Coordinates of C-alpha atoms in Angstrom, one line a residue:
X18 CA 121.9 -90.6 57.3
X19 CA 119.2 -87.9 57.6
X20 CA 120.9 -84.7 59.3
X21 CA 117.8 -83.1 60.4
X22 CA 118.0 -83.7 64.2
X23 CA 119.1 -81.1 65.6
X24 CA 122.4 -81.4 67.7
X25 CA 121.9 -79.0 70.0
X26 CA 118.8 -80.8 71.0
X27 CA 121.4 -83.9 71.7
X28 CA 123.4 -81.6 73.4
X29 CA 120.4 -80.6 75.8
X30 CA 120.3 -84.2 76.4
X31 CA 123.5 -85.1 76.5
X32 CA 123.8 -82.0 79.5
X33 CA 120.6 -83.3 81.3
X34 CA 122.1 -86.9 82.4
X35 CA 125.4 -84.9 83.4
X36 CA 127.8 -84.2 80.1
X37 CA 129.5 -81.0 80.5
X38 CA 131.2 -80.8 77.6
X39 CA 130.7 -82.9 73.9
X40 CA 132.6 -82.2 70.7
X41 CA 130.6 -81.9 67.6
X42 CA 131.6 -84.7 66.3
X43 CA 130.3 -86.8 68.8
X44 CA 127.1 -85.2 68.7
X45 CA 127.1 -85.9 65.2
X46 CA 128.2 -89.7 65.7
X47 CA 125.5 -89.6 68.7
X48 CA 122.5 -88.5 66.2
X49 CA 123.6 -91.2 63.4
X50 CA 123.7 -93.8 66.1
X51 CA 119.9 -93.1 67.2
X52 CA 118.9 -92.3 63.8
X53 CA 120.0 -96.0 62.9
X54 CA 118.3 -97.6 65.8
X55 CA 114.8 -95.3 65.5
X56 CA 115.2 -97.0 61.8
X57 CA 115.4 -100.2 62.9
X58 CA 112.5 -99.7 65.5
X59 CA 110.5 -98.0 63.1
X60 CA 111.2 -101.2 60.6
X61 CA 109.8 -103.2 63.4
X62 CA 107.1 -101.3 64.4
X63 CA 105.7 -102.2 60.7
X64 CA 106.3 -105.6 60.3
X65 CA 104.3 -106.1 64.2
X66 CA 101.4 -104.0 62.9
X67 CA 101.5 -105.7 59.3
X68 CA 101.3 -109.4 61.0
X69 CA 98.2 -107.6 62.7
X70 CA 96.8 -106.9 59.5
X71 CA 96.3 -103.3 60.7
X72 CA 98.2 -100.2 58.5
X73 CA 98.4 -97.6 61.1
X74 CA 101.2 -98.6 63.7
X75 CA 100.2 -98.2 67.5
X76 CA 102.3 -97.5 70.8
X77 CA 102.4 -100.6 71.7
X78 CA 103.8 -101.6 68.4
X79 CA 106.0 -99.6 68.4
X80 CA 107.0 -101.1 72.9
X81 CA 107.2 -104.4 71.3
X82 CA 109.7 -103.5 68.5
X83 CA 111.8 -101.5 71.3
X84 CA 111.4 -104.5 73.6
X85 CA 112.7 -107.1 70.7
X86 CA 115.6 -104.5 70.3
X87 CA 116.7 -103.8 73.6
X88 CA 116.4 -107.6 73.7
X89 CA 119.0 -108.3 70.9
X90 CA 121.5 -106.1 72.6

């Protein structure tokens, strides 16, 4: 997977909804997780604004595909 999300910026997330403390490797295991689902959004995203015969991908593809995910789970 990519590695260029910052952890520390999951960290400052992770603190903001109320971790204290988070090891490394779970900030690492966080940022793959997100990385794999912003991929699979992404992948949606594109396939919604190709059905649209549009190329540039809008918000609201991009709510759909988040929608159809959240949906799956």
């Amino acid at each position: 997977m990519v590695k260029d999300f910052p952890l520390h910026s999951l960290e400052k997330l992770a603190k903001r909804v109320g971790v204290e403390r988070i090891s490394k490797e779970a900030l690492i295991e966080l940022r793959e997780i997100l990385l794999e689902i912003a991929n699979d959004i992404a992948r949606d995203a594109v396939e919604i604004c190709s059905h649209a015969k549009r190329v540039t991908i809008k918000k609201s593809d991009v709510q759909l595909a988040s929608k159809k995910y959240r949906e799956k789970l």
